[in-house]
N, CA and C atoms as an extended XYZ file, in Angstrom:
192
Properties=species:S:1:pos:R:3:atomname:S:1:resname:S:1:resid:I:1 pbc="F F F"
N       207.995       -5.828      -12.100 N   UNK     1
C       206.649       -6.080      -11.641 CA  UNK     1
C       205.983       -4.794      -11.115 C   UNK     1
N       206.667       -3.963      -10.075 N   UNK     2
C       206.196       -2.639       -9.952 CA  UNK     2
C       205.931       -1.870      -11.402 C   UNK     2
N       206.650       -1.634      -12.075 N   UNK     3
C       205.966       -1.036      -13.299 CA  UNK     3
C       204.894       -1.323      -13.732 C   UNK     3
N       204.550       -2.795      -14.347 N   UNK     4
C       203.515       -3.309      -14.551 CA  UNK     4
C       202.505       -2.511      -13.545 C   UNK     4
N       202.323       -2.805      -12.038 N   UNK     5
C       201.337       -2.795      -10.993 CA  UNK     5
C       201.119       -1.029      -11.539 C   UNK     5
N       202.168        0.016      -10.957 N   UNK     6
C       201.724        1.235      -11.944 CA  UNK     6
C       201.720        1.458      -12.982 C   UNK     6
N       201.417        1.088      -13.940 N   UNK     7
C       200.738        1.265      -15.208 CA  UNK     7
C       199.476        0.492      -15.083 C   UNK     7
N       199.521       -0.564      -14.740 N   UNK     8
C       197.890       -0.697      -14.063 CA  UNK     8
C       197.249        0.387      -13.678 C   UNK     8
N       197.595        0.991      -12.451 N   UNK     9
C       197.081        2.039      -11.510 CA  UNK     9
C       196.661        3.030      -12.500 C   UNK     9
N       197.587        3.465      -13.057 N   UNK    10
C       197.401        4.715      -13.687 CA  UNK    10
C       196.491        4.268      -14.662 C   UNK    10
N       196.433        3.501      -15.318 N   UNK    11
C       195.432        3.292      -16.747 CA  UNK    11
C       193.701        3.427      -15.551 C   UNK    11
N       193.310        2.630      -14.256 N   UNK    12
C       192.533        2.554      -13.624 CA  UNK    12
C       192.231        4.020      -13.590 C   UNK    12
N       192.614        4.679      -12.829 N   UNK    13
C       192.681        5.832      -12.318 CA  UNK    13
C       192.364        6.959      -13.766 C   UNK    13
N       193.297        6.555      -14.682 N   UNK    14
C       192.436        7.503      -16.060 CA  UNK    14
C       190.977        6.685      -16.613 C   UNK    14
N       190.454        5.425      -16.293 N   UNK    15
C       189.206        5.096      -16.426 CA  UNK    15
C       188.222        5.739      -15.618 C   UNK    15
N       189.189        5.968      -14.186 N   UNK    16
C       187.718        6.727      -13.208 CA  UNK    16
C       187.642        7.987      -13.546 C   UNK    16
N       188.401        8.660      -13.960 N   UNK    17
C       188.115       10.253      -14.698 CA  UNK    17
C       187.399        9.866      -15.832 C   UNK    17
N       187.128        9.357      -16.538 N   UNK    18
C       187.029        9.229      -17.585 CA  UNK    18
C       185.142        9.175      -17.059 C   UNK    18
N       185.075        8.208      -16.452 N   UNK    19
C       183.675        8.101      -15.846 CA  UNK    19
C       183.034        9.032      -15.200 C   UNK    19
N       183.651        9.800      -14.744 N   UNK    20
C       183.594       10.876      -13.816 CA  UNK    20
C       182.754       11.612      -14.681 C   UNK    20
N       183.148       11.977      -15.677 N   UNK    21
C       182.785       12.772      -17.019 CA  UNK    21
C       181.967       12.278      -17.527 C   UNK    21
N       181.343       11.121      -17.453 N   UNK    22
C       180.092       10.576      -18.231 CA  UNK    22
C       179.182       11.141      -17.314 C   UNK    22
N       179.282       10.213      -15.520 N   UNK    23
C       178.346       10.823      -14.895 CA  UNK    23
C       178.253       12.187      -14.791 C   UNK    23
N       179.355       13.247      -14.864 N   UNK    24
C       178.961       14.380      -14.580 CA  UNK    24
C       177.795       14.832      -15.776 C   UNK    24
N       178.140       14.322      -16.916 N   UNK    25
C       177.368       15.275      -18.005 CA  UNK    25
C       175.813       14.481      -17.806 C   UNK    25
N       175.889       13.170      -17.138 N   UNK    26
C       174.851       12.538      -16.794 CA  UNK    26
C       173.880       13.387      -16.012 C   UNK    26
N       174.345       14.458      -15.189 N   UNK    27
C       173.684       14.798      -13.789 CA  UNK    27
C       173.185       15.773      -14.468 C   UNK    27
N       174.353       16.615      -15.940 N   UNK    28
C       173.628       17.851      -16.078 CA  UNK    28
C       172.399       17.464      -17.076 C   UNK    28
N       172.383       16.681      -17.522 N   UNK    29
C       171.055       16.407      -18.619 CA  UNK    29
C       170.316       16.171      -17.915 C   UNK    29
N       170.133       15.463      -16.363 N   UNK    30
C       169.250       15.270      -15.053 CA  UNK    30
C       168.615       16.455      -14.603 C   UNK    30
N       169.326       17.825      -14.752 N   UNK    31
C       168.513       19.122      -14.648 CA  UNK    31
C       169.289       19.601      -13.503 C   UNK    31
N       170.802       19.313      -12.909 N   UNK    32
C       171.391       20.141      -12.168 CA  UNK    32
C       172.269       21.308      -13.090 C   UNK    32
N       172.385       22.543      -11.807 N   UNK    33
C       173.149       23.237      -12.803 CA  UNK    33
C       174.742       23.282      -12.491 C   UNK    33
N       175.353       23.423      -13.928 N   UNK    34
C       176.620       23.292      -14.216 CA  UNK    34
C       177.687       23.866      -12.951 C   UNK    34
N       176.945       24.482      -12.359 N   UNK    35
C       178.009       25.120      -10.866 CA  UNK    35
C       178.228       23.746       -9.828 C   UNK    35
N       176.710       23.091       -9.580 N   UNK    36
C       177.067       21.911       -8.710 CA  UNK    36
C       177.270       21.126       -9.291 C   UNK    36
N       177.539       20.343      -10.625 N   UNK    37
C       177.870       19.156      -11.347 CA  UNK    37
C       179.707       19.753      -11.128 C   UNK    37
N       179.974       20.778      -11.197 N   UNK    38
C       181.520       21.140      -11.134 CA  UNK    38
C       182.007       20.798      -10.091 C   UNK    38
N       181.385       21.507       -8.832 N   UNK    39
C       181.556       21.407       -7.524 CA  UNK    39
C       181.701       19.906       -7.386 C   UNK    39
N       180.955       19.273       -7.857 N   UNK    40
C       180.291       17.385       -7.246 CA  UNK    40
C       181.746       16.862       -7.945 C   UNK    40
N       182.209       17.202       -9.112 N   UNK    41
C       183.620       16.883       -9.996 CA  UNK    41
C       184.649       16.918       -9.359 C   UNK    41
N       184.761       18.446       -8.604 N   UNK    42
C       185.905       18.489       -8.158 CA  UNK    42
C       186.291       17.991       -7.037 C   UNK    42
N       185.195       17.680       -6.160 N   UNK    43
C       185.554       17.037       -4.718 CA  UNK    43
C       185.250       15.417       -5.430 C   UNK    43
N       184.961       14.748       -6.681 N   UNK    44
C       185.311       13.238       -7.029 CA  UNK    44
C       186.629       13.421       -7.117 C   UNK    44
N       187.542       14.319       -7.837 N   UNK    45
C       188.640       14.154       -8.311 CA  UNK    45
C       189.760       14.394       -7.510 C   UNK    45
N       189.352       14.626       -6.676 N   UNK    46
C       189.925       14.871       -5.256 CA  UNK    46
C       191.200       13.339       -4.715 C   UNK    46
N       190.671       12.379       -4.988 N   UNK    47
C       191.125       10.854       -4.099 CA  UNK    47
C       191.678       10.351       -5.535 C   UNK    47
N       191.579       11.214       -6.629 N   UNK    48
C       192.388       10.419       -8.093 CA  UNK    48
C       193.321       11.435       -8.316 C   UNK    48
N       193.350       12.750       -8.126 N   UNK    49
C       194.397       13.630       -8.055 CA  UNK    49
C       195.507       13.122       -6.665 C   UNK    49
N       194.948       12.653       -5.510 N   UNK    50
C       195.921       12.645       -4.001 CA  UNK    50
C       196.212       11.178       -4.745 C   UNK    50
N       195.994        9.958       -5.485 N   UNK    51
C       196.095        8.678       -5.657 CA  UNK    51
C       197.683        8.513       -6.237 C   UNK    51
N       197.412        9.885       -7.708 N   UNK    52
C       198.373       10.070       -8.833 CA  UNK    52
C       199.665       10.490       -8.175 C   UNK    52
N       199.467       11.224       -7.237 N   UNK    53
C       200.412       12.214       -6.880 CA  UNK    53
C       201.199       11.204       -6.176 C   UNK    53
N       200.717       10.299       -5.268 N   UNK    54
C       201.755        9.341       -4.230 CA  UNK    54
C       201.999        8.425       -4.961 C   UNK    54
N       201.495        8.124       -6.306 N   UNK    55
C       202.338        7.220       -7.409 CA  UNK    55
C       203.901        7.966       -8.147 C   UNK    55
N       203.465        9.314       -8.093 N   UNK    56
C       204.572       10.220       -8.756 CA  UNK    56
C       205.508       10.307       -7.373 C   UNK    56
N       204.752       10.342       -6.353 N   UNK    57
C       206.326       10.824       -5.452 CA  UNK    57
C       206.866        9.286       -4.947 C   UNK    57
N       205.983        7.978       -4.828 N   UNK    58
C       206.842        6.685       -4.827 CA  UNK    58
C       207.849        6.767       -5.763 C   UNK    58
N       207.092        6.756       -7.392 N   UNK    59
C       208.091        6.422       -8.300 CA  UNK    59
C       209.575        7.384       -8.586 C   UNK    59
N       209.319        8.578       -7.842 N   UNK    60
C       210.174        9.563       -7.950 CA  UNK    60
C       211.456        8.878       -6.479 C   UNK    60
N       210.729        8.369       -5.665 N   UNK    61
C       212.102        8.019       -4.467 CA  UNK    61
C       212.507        6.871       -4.888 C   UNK    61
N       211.989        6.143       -6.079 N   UNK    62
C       212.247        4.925       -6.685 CA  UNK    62
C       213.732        5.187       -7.542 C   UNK    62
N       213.618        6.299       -7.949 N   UNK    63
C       214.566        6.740       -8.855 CA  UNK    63
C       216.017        6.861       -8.267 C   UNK    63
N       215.909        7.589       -7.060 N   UNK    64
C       216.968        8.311       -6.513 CA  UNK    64
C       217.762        7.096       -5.815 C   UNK    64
């Protein structure tokens, strides 16, 4: 059942990047420039990079 629940997670979590990237290219056709659409990216990806990582170090003490 944990597997299932992460592979959920993770498929979620590659949908919100995935979106991330629509809106970003959204903002730049809006007329911002490509320095703050990056900036605005990297602090989204921020809480899906820290999300992934405590899925990798659960599933990693899962192992041992």
């Amino acid at each position: 059942m944990k597997n299932k629940i992460r592979k959920v997670i993770a498929l979620l979590l590659v949908l919100q990047t995935l979106l991330l990237g629509v809106q970003a290219k959204s903002r730049i056709q809006q007329g911002d420039s490509a320095i703050e659409v990056m900036i605005w990216l990297i602090n989204q990806c921020f809480p899906v990079l820290q999300r992934a990582k405590s899925l990798e170090d659960e599933e990693g003490k899962g192992k041992k």
